[in-house]
């Protein structure tokens, strides 16, 4: 009897060990404001992103990955919780301190035996992070040059160098010293490519000889779209010559605006020499009006793409580390941005709107043995789905209040119910003057309700008008289409328990 029990016990332990052994490591690399329009895996002609492309080639490219609320902190809060902003409490970047007492996917992975870490940018307020065995975080937005990090136990450390490189250094160090008896989940949060797009010194000249084509809607007049008429995020008016484009009349001015304040004398010299030469040239051939706006667009593109070059190179370093350490076969690697970004479309930079460029985010995923190399996923996937997917991959339980859906069955060609529509809600009503709004995107249409700053409905036929220039809500056809779309929107509001949106939805407007 005793012997039989022992045999069963040993078999059970063996099976458990086997299950454990099968569980993948997880690396999620999440950047900030990186536009799919600038990634060659998505067909961009602006630049090459060989390392993101490598992930897509060896795994899957998500062509329809979207976010619930297109702004930094709220997008990361949704990533951690698998819930919409109104339920995780982090609706905007203004008053927000993320509540770490709530359930987040890394806690579930920890309980299932994973060791977890977040290294780099998190920017979720001042609370001490929970759910991570180790963290080393940029305070707030962080700095591109010579940044400080807050490490586990609230220890502040200063580093000399460029932020994207340091984040990778710290990630490799953590992987080196990790407990090798356990699987790991490492989140690498990049500051790049957030404003003000400061490149690594070695990349300063990378795009200087390139001229980029203007987006077709660069000089959009915002006809039919009230919220677009009142925004404050244009390259023409909002983008600042000094702060954003590094055109400074004096070193003192550059210092005052914070751009070079943290640099060593050598860094400062290389940086200022580069930009002063460009500014001198502009002063010698002054521009105004549309010509100046187009010049600003070229400057923006060059700085942004040079900043992204370092990001891609550092993704390559992580992939190289996994290769070298025999971790490439049993590690899931996901790369995504916190949300999308405007690269001059509608004349804009920044994000926030439910229009495609900011609503949609780049996402690639490598999962050897599960995802066939070169896969394209065309289903509607949301950042809401990452928490349940990663819990699923780690064989941890998925809390019932999670609003996302694991897409592992989709990758495994098992039974999977694709979304036919997505729900979005943006709240912040401050910087850049983008009116709060919520809405629905179906395979063909997008219906948006703006409120607070602007009270209006917008409806787009994405098949006929992919750039979303022609709001047809007030046309006869639009009114007819809106009846059915409003029913679907109301159902999503109900499904996701967004009570605030329901009240606004029911309010009549002209
Ligand atoms: Ca962001």
Tab-separated table of N, CA, C and O in Angstrom, residues 268-333:
chain	number	residue	atom	x	y	z
A	268	UNK	N	27.619	66.964	-24.410
A	268	UNK	CA	27.026	68.266	-24.689
A	268	UNK	C	27.626	68.877	-25.961
A	268	UNK	O	26.909	69.400	-26.809
A	269	UNK	N	28.931	68.756	-26.095
A	269	UNK	CA	29.614	69.344	-27.257
A	269	UNK	C	29.152	68.651	-28.549
A	269	UNK	O	28.771	69.315	-29.515
A	270	UNK	N	29.180	67.329	-28.550
A	270	UNK	CA	28.770	66.581	-29.752
A	270	UNK	C	27.321	66.909	-30.125
A	270	UNK	O	26.989	67.140	-31.285
A	271	UNK	N	26.467	66.938	-29.102
A	271	UNK	CA	25.037	67.176	-29.303
A	271	UNK	C	24.791	68.590	-29.851
A	271	UNK	O	24.107	68.764	-30.870
A	272	UNK	N	25.359	69.578	-29.192
A	272	UNK	CA	25.115	70.969	-29.605
A	272	UNK	C	25.770	71.279	-30.950
A	272	UNK	O	25.192	72.003	-31.762
A	273	UNK	N	26.963	70.742	-31.192
A	273	UNK	CA	27.612	70.958	-32.493
A	273	UNK	C	26.692	70.480	-33.619
A	273	UNK	O	26.543	71.146	-34.640
A	274	UNK	N	26.091	69.312	-33.409
A	274	UNK	CA	25.204	68.739	-34.417
A	274	UNK	C	24.022	69.665	-34.702
A	274	UNK	O	23.755	70.021	-35.852
A	275	UNK	N	23.300	70.050	-33.663
A	275	UNK	CA	22.069	70.832	-33.870
A	275	UNK	C	22.351	72.293	-34.215
A	275	UNK	O	21.593	72.910	-34.961
A	276	UNK	N	23.448	72.863	-33.674
A	276	UNK	CA	23.746	74.268	-33.971
A	276	UNK	C	24.048	74.468	-35.460
A	276	UNK	O	23.685	75.494	-36.039
A	277	UNK	N	24.677	73.470	-36.063
A	277	UNK	CA	24.989	73.549	-37.485
A	277	UNK	C	23.692	73.609	-38.310
A	277	UNK	O	23.573	74.396	-39.255
A	278	UNK	N	22.737	72.817	-37.902
A	278	UNK	CA	21.445	72.792	-38.605
A	278	UNK	C	20.723	74.134	-38.409
A	278	UNK	O	20.152	74.690	-39.350
A	279	UNK	N	20.797	74.636	-37.176
A	279	UNK	CA	20.098	75.901	-36.868
A	279	UNK	C	20.759	77.070	-37.612
A	279	UNK	O	20.071	77.951	-38.133
A	280	UNK	N	22.082	77.056	-37.667
A	280	UNK	CA	22.799	78.111	-38.399
A	280	UNK	C	22.363	78.129	-39.861
A	280	UNK	O	22.145	79.190	-40.446
A	281	UNK	N	22.204	76.938	-40.420
A	281	UNK	CA	21.789	76.831	-41.815
A	281	UNK	C	20.376	77.394	-42.011
A	281	UNK	O	20.107	78.100	-42.985
A	282	UNK	N	19.493	77.103	-41.064
A	282	UNK	CA	18.123	77.632	-41.145
A	282	UNK	C	18.125	79.160	-41.032
A	282	UNK	O	17.398	79.841	-41.752
A	283	UNK	N	18.955	79.672	-40.120
A	283	UNK	CA	18.998	81.130	-39.942
A	283	UNK	C	19.564	81.825	-41.189
A	283	UNK	O	19.177	82.940	-41.504
A	284	UNK	N	20.459	81.114	-41.882
A	284	UNK	CA	21.023	81.677	-43.113
A	284	UNK	C	20.000	81.658	-44.252
A	284	UNK	O	20.074	82.467	-45.177
A	285	UNK	N	19.060	80.715	-44.188
A	285	UNK	CA	18.002	80.608	-45.213
A	285	UNK	C	16.653	80.499	-44.523
A	285	UNK	O	16.051	79.428	-44.503
A	286	UNK	N	16.176	81.604	-43.955
A	286	UNK	CA	14.961	81.539	-43.121
A	286	UNK	C	13.722	81.075	-43.906
A	286	UNK	O	13.608	81.377	-45.090
A	287	UNK	N	12.858	80.345	-43.215
A	287	UNK	CA	11.635	79.829	-43.824
A	287	UNK	C	10.427	80.321	-43.034
A	287	UNK	O	10.531	80.564	-41.831
A	288	UNK	N	9.287	80.408	-43.712
A	288	UNK	CA	8.040	80.750	-43.022
A	288	UNK	C	6.912	79.874	-43.564
A	288	UNK	O	7.080	79.179	-44.561
A	289	UNK	N	5.765	79.953	-42.894
A	289	UNK	CA	4.540	79.308	-43.388
A	289	UNK	C	4.702	77.817	-43.625
A	289	UNK	O	5.345	77.115	-42.847
A	290	UNK	N	4.129	77.352	-44.728
A	290	UNK	CA	4.130	75.920	-45.028
A	290	UNK	C	5.549	75.373	-45.189
A	290	UNK	O	5.834	74.234	-44.814
A	291	UNK	N	6.441	76.187	-45.733
A	291	UNK	CA	7.823	75.729	-45.938
A	291	UNK	C	8.485	75.439	-44.589
A	291	UNK	O	9.201	74.448	-44.439
A	292	UNK	N	8.225	76.270	-43.596
A	292	UNK	CA	8.780	76.050	-42.257
A	292	UNK	C	8.156	74.797	-41.621
A	292	UNK	O	8.844	73.989	-40.995
A	293	UNK	N	6.846	74.627	-41.814
A	293	UNK	CA	6.173	73.435	-41.274
A	293	UNK	C	6.764	72.165	-41.884
A	293	UNK	O	7.003	71.183	-41.186
A	294	UNK	N	7.008	72.195	-43.180
A	294	UNK	CA	7.613	71.024	-43.837
A	294	UNK	C	9.034	70.787	-43.351
A	294	UNK	O	9.450	69.643	-43.169
A	295	UNK	N	9.767	71.853	-43.097
A	295	UNK	CA	11.126	71.728	-42.543
A	295	UNK	C	11.048	71.077	-41.142
A	295	UNK	O	11.828	70.173	-40.826
A	296	UNK	N	10.076	71.513	-40.334
A	296	UNK	CA	9.915	70.933	-38.988
A	296	UNK	C	9.591	69.437	-39.071
A	296	UNK	O	10.087	68.632	-38.292
A	297	UNK	N	8.743	69.089	-40.051
A	297	UNK	CA	8.405	67.675	-40.247
A	297	UNK	C	9.653	66.847	-40.542
A	297	UNK	O	9.841	65.769	-39.968
A	298	UNK	N	10.526	67.362	-41.403
A	298	UNK	CA	11.764	66.625	-41.724
A	298	UNK	C	12.642	66.474	-40.487
A	298	UNK	O	13.218	65.415	-40.246
A	299	UNK	N	12.741	67.538	-39.686
A	299	UNK	CA	13.542	67.478	-38.451
A	299	UNK	C	12.969	66.420	-37.494
A	299	UNK	O	13.689	65.636	-36.894
A	300	UNK	N	11.646	66.472	-37.350
A	300	UNK	CA	10.935	65.525	-36.480
A	300	UNK	C	11.216	64.098	-36.915
A	300	UNK	O	11.608	63.234	-36.109
A	301	UNK	N	11.065	63.819	-38.211
A	301	UNK	CA	11.274	62.465	-38.734
A	301	UNK	C	12.708	61.999	-38.479
A	301	UNK	O	12.944	60.857	-38.071
A	302	UNK	N	13.669	62.892	-38.714
A	302	UNK	CA	15.077	62.497	-38.562
A	302	UNK	C	15.398	62.156	-37.103
A	302	UNK	O	16.040	61.144	-36.820
A	303	UNK	N	14.951	63.009	-36.189
A	303	UNK	CA	15.225	62.739	-34.764
A	303	UNK	C	14.488	61.492	-34.278
A	303	UNK	O	15.029	60.670	-33.538
A	304	UNK	N	13.240	61.377	-34.688
A	304	UNK	CA	12.417	60.241	-34.249
A	304	UNK	C	13.018	58.922	-34.733
A	304	UNK	O	13.195	57.969	-33.954
A	305	UNK	N	13.364	58.874	-36.022
A	305	UNK	CA	13.891	57.626	-36.591
A	305	UNK	C	15.276	57.296	-36.038
A	305	UNK	O	15.612	56.122	-35.858
A	306	UNK	N	16.067	58.333	-35.737
A	306	UNK	CA	17.390	58.085	-35.139
A	306	UNK	C	17.226	57.530	-33.718
A	306	UNK	O	17.971	56.641	-33.296
A	307	UNK	N	16.229	58.038	-32.987
A	307	UNK	CA	15.942	57.519	-31.641
A	307	UNK	C	15.449	56.066	-31.733
A	307	UNK	O	15.837	55.208	-30.933
A	308	UNK	N	14.629	55.799	-32.748
A	308	UNK	CA	14.110	54.444	-32.950
A	308	UNK	C	15.208	53.471	-33.385
A	308	UNK	O	15.119	52.271	-33.117
A	309	UNK	N	16.249	53.978	-34.030
A	309	UNK	CA	17.348	53.107	-34.475
A	309	UNK	C	18.021	52.460	-33.270
A	309	UNK	O	18.356	51.272	-33.281
A	310	UNK	N	18.217	53.240	-32.217
A	310	UNK	CA	18.820	52.697	-30.996
A	310	UNK	C	17.881	51.692	-30.330
A	310	UNK	O	18.316	50.650	-29.830
A	311	UNK	N	16.584	52.002	-30.345
A	311	UNK	CA	15.590	51.084	-29.782
A	311	UNK	C	15.678	49.732	-30.485
A	311	UNK	O	15.772	48.681	-29.839
A	312	UNK	N	15.690	49.747	-31.799
A	312	UNK	CA	15.743	48.485	-32.549
A	312	UNK	C	17.062	47.746	-32.274
A	312	UNK	O	17.076	46.528	-32.100
A	313	UNK	N	18.153	48.497	-32.237
A	313	UNK	CA	19.460	47.870	-31.960
A	313	UNK	C	19.447	47.192	-30.585
A	313	UNK	O	19.993	46.108	-30.399
A	314	UNK	N	18.805	47.841	-29.629
A	314	UNK	CA	18.755	47.275	-28.278
A	314	UNK	C	17.814	46.072	-28.183
A	314	UNK	O	18.041	45.174	-27.371
A	315	UNK	N	16.795	46.042	-29.011
A	315	UNK	CA	15.977	44.827	-29.111
A	315	UNK	C	16.859	43.697	-29.647
A	315	UNK	O	16.823	42.569	-29.151
A	316	UNK	N	17.698	44.024	-30.618
A	316	UNK	CA	18.640	43.044	-31.168
A	316	UNK	C	19.602	42.518	-30.116
A	316	UNK	O	19.941	41.325	-30.103
A	317	UNK	N	20.040	43.386	-29.229
A	317	UNK	CA	20.942	42.937	-28.149
A	317	UNK	C	20.250	41.908	-27.260
A	317	UNK	O	20.851	40.915	-26.845
A	318	UNK	N	18.992	42.140	-26.945
A	318	UNK	CA	18.253	41.191	-26.092
A	318	UNK	C	18.100	39.849	-26.816
A	318	UNK	O	18.320	38.782	-26.219
A	319	UNK	N	17.783	39.903	-28.106
A	319	UNK	CA	17.649	38.656	-28.876
A	319	UNK	C	18.991	37.927	-28.926
A	319	UNK	O	19.051	36.696	-28.797
A	320	UNK	N	20.066	38.687	-29.065
A	320	UNK	CA	21.410	38.102	-29.072
A	320	UNK	C	21.733	37.443	-27.737
A	320	UNK	O	22.326	36.355	-27.700
A	321	UNK	N	21.323	38.080	-26.666
A	321	UNK	CA	21.548	37.506	-25.321
A	321	UNK	C	20.804	36.172	-25.188
A	321	UNK	O	21.361	35.187	-24.702
A	322	UNK	N	19.574	36.145	-25.644
A	322	UNK	CA	18.784	34.905	-25.551
A	322	UNK	C	19.429	33.804	-26.391
A	322	UNK	O	19.521	32.654	-25.957
A	323	UNK	N	19.910	34.162	-27.584
A	323	UNK	CA	20.606	33.188	-28.452
A	323	UNK	C	21.827	32.610	-27.735
A	323	UNK	O	22.017	31.398	-27.672
A	324	UNK	N	22.636	33.519	-27.212
A	324	UNK	CA	23.928	33.136	-26.637
A	324	UNK	C	23.766	32.281	-25.387
A	324	UNK	O	24.616	31.460	-25.062
A	325	UNK	N	22.663	32.490	-24.674
A	325	UNK	CA	22.462	31.801	-23.408
A	325	UNK	C	21.481	30.634	-23.498
A	325	UNK	O	20.956	30.178	-22.481
A	326	UNK	N	21.233	30.189	-24.711
A	326	UNK	CA	20.377	29.019	-24.910
A	326	UNK	C	18.934	29.245	-24.477
A	326	UNK	O	18.234	28.305	-24.083
A	327	UNK	N	18.487	30.495	-24.527
A	327	UNK	CA	17.132	30.806	-24.071
A	327	UNK	C	16.174	31.087	-25.233
A	327	UNK	O	14.991	31.370	-25.019
A	328	UNK	N	16.684	31.037	-26.458
A	328	UNK	CA	15.843	31.453	-27.589
A	328	UNK	C	14.707	30.474	-27.892
A	328	UNK	O	13.669	30.862	-28.391
A	329	UNK	N	14.890	29.196	-27.536
A	329	UNK	CA	13.865	28.197	-27.883
A	329	UNK	C	12.703	28.153	-26.884
A	329	UNK	O	11.616	27.722	-27.220
A	330	UNK	N	12.969	28.540	-25.645
A	330	UNK	CA	11.915	28.396	-24.630
A	330	UNK	C	11.498	29.736	-24.022
A	330	UNK	O	11.088	29.810	-22.872
A	331	UNK	N	11.640	30.789	-24.825
A	331	UNK	CA	11.247	32.109	-24.331
A	331	UNK	C	10.298	32.777	-25.319
A	331	UNK	O	10.604	32.876	-26.511
A	332	UNK	N	9.153	33.228	-24.804
A	332	UNK	CA	8.246	34.067	-25.599
A	332	UNK	C	8.851	35.461	-25.623
A	332	UNK	O	9.237	35.979	-24.576
A	333	UNK	N	8.953	36.062	-26.795
A	333	UNK	CA	9.380	37.461	-26.866
A	333	UNK	C	8.286	38.259	-27.568
A	333	UNK	O	7.869	37.899	-28.685
